[in-house]
Short mmCIF file of C-alpha atoms in Angstrom, two decimals:
data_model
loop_
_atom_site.label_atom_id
_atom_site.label_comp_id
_atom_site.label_asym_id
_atom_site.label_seq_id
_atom_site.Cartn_x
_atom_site.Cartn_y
_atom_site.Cartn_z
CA UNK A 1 -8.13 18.50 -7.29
CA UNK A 2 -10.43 21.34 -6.00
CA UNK A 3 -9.71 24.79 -6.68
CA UNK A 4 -8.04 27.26 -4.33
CA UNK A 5 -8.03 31.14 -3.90
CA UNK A 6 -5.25 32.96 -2.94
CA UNK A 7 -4.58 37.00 -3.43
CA UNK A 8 -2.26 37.76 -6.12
CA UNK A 9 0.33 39.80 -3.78
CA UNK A 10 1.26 40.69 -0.56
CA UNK A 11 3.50 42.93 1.06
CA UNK A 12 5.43 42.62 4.84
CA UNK A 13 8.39 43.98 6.65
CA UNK A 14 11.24 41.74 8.23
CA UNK A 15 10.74 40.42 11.07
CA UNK A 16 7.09 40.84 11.41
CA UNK A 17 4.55 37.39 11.29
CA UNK A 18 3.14 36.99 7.90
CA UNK A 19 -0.13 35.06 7.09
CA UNK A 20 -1.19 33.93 3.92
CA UNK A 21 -4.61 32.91 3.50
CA UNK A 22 -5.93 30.61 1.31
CA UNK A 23 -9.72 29.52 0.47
CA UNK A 24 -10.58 26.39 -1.05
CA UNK A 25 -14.71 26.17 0.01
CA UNK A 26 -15.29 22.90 -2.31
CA UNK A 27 -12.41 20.91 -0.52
CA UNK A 28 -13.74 17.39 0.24
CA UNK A 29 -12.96 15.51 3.58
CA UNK A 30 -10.13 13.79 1.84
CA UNK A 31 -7.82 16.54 0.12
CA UNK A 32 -4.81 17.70 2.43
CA UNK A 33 -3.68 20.76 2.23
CA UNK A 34 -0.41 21.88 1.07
CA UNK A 35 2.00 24.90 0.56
CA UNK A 36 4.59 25.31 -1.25
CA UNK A 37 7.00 28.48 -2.16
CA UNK A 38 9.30 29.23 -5.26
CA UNK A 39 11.88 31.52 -4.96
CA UNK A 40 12.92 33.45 -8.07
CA UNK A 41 15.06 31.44 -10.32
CA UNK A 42 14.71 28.12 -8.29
CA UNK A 43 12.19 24.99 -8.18
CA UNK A 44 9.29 25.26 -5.86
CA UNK A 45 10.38 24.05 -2.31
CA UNK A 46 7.84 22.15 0.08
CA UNK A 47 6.90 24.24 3.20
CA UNK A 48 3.88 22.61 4.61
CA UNK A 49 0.73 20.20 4.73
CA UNK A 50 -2.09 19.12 6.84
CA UNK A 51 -5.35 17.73 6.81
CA UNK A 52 -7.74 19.04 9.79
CA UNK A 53 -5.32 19.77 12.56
CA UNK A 54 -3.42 22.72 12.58
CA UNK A 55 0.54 21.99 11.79
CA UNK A 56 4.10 23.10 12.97
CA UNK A 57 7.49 22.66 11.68
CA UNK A 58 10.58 24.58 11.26
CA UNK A 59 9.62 26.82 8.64
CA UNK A 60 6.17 27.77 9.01
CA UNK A 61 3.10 27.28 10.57
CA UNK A 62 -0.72 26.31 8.97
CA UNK A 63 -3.53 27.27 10.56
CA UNK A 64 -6.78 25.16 9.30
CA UNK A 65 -10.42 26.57 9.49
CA UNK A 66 -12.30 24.03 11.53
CA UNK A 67 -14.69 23.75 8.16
CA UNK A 68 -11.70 23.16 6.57
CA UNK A 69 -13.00 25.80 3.76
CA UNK A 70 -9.59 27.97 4.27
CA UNK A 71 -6.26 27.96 5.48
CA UNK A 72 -3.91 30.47 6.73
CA UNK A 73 0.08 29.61 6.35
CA UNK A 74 2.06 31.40 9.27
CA UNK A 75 5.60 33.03 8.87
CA UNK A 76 6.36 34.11 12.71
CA UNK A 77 9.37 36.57 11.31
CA UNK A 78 9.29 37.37 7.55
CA UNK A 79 12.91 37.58 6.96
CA UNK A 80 14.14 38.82 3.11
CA UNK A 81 14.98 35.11 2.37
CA UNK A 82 11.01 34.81 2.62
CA UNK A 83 10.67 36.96 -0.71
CA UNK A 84 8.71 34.34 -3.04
CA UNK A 85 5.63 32.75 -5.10
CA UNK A 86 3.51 30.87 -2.28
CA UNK A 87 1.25 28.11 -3.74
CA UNK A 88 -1.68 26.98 -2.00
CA UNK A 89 -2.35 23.31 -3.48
CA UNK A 90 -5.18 20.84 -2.84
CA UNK A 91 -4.20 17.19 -3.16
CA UNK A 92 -6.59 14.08 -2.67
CA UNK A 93 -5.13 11.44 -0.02
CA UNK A 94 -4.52 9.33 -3.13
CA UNK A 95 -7.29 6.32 -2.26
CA UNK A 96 -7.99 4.34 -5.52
CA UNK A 97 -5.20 6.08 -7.76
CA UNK A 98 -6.43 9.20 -7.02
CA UNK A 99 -4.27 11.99 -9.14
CA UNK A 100 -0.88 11.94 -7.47
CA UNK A 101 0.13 15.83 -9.86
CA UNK A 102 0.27 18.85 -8.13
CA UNK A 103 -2.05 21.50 -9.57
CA UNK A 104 -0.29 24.69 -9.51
CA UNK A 105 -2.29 28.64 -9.35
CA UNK A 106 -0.48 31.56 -9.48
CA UNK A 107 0.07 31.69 -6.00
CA UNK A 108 0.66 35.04 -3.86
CA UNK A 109 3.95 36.93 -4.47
CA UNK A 110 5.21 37.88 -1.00
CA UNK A 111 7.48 40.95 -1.26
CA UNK A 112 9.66 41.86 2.51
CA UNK A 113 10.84 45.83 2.93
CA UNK A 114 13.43 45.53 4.92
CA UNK B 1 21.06 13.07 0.43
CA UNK B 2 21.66 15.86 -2.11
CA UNK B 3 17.88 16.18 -2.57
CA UNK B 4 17.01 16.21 -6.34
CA UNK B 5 19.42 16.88 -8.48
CA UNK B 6 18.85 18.08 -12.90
CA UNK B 7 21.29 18.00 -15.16
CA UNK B 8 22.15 20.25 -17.05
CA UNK B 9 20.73 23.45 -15.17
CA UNK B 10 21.29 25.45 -18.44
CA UNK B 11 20.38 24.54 -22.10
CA UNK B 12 20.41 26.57 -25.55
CA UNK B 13 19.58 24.54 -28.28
CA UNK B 14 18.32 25.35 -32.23
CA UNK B 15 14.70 24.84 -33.64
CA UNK B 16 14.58 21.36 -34.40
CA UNK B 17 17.39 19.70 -32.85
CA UNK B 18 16.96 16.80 -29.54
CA UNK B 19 17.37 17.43 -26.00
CA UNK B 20 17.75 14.86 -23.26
CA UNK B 21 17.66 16.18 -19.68
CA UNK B 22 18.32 13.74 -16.36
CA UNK B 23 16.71 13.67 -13.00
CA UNK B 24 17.97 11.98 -10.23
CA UNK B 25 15.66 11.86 -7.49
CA UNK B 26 16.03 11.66 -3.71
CA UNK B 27 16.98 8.09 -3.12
CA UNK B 28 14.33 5.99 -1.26
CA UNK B 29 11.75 7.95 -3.36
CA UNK B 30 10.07 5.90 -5.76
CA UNK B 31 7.82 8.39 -7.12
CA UNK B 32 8.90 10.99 -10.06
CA UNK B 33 7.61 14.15 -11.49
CA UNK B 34 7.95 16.29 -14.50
CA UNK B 35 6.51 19.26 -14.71
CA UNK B 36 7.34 22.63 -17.60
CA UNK B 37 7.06 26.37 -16.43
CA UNK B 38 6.83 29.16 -18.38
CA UNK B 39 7.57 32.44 -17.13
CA UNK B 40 4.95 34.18 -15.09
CA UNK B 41 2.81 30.93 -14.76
CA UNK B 42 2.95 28.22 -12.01
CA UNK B 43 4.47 24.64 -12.80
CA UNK B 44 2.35 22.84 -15.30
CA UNK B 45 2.38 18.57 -15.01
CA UNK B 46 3.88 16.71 -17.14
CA UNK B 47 4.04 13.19 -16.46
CA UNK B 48 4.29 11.06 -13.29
CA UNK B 49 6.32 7.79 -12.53
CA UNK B 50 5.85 4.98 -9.66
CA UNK B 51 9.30 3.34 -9.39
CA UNK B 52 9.74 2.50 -13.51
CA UNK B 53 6.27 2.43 -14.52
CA UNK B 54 4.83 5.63 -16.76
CA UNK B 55 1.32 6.25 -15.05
CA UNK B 56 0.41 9.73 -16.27
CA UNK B 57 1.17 11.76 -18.88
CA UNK B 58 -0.58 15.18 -19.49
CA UNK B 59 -2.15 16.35 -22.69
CA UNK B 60 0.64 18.50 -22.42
CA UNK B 61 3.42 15.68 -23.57
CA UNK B 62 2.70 15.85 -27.33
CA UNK B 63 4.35 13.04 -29.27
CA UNK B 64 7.75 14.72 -29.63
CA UNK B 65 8.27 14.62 -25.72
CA UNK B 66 8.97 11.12 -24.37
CA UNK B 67 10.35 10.28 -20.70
CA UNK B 68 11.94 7.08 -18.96
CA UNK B 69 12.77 5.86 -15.97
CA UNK B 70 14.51 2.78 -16.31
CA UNK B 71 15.05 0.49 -13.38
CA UNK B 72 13.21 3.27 -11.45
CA UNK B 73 16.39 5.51 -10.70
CA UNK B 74 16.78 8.37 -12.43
CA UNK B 75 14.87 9.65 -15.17
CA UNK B 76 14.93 11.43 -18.42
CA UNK B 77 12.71 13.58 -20.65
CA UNK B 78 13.34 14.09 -23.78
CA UNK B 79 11.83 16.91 -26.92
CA UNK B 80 12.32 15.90 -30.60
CA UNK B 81 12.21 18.52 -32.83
CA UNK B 82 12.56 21.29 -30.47
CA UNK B 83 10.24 24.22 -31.01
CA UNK B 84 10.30 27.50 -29.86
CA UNK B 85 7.34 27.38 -27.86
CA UNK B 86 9.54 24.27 -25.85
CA UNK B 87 11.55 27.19 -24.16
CA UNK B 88 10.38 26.96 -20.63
CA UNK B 89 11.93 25.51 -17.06
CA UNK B 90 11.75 21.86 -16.52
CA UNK B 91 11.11 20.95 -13.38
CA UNK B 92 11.82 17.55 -12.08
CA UNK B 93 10.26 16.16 -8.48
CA UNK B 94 10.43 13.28 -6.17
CA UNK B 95 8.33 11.55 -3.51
CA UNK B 96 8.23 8.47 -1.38
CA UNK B 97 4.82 8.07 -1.37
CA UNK B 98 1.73 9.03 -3.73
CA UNK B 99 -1.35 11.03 -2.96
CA UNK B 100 -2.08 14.00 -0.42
CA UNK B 101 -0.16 12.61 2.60
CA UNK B 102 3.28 12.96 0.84
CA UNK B 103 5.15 16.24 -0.42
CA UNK B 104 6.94 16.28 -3.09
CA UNK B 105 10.89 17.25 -3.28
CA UNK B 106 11.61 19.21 -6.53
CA UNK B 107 14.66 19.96 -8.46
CA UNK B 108 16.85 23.16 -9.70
CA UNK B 109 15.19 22.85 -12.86
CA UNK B 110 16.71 23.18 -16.69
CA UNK B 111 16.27 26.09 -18.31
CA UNK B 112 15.87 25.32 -22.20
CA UNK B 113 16.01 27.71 -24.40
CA UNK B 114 15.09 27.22 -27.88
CA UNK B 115 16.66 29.88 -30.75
#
């Protein structure tokens, strides 16, 4: 899986958007992209994925470069629930028997002041 | 559906003794995970299941760890010999599909801890 870049730590206040960026510049026309987010004591929980298009659901959105060389996830109103370890994670569509493992960074720590 | 569930969430064990831990992933999925975090660090793979079949293992899995996943239900990892370098949180994860298209559904975790 390619590599990703993401800043160690970021800071917001409640209720404001957050955006997360991500680079991955060697990301090859078949790797989605995916977030997820661990809050402290607790497994990491799924948030998001896409491939080219830019993506929606209920908990966040992801905004995709149209070179697809970085990625931006979207909180629309940081609440203190929101306080966690993001992972930006590159995985291969999974042709062939492609590596199915998620390769985990360090992620960004995302602190809310309330 | 629960989601994925570990069991136990909690275990202190002595240098050298065994340690089993269960997974029981979401239903329908027929793709499992392990994966071992230490603190500060992200999740680290450990080995990889499609329904009962054992398709990856990491270099990480030395020869005291061995997992199963009979009739490709639940699961189980298990450390011989426990060492203190073991202590970490072991994460279990679920999927119904393989490869980029598919997130994965993880677990509470067990927290080993190795005196």
């Amino acid at each position: 899986d390619a590599k990703t870049t993401q800043p160690n730590s970021m800071e917001s206040n409640e209720e404001e958007p957050v955006h997360l960026p991500c680079n991955h510049s060697t990301i090859s026309g078949t790797d989605y992209i995916h977030w997820y987010r661990q809050l402290p004591s607790q497994g990491p929980e799924y948030v998001i994925h896409g491939l080219t298009s830019n993506v929606n659901n209920r908990m966040a959105s992801l905004a995709i470069a149209e070179d697809r060389k970085s990625s931006t996830l979207i909180l629309h109103r940081a609440t203190l629930r929101d306080a966690a370890v993001y992972y930006c994670i590159l995985r291969d569509v999974g042709y062939g028997g492609a590596t199915n493992k998620l390769i985990f960074g360090t992620g960004t720590l995302l602190a809310v002041q309330p | 559906d629960t989601g994925v569930s570990q069991d136990p969430r909690h275990k202190i064990t002595k240098r050298g003794q065994n340690v089993t831990f269960r997974c029981d992933p979401i239903s329908e999925h027929n793709r499992l995970y392990w994966y071992r975090q230490t603190l500060g660090q992200g999740p680290e793979f450990l080995t990889y299941f499609q329904n009962e079949a054992q398709l990856e293992k990491s270099r990480l899995l030395s020869d005291r760890f061995s997992a199963e996943r009979p009739k490709g239900s639940f699961s189980t990892l298990e450390i011989q010999r426990t060492e203190q370098g073991d202590s970490a949180m072991y994460l279990c994860a679920s999927s119904l599909g393989g490869g980029g298209r598919y997130e994965q559904y993880f677990g509470p975790g067990t927290r080993l801890t190795v005196t």
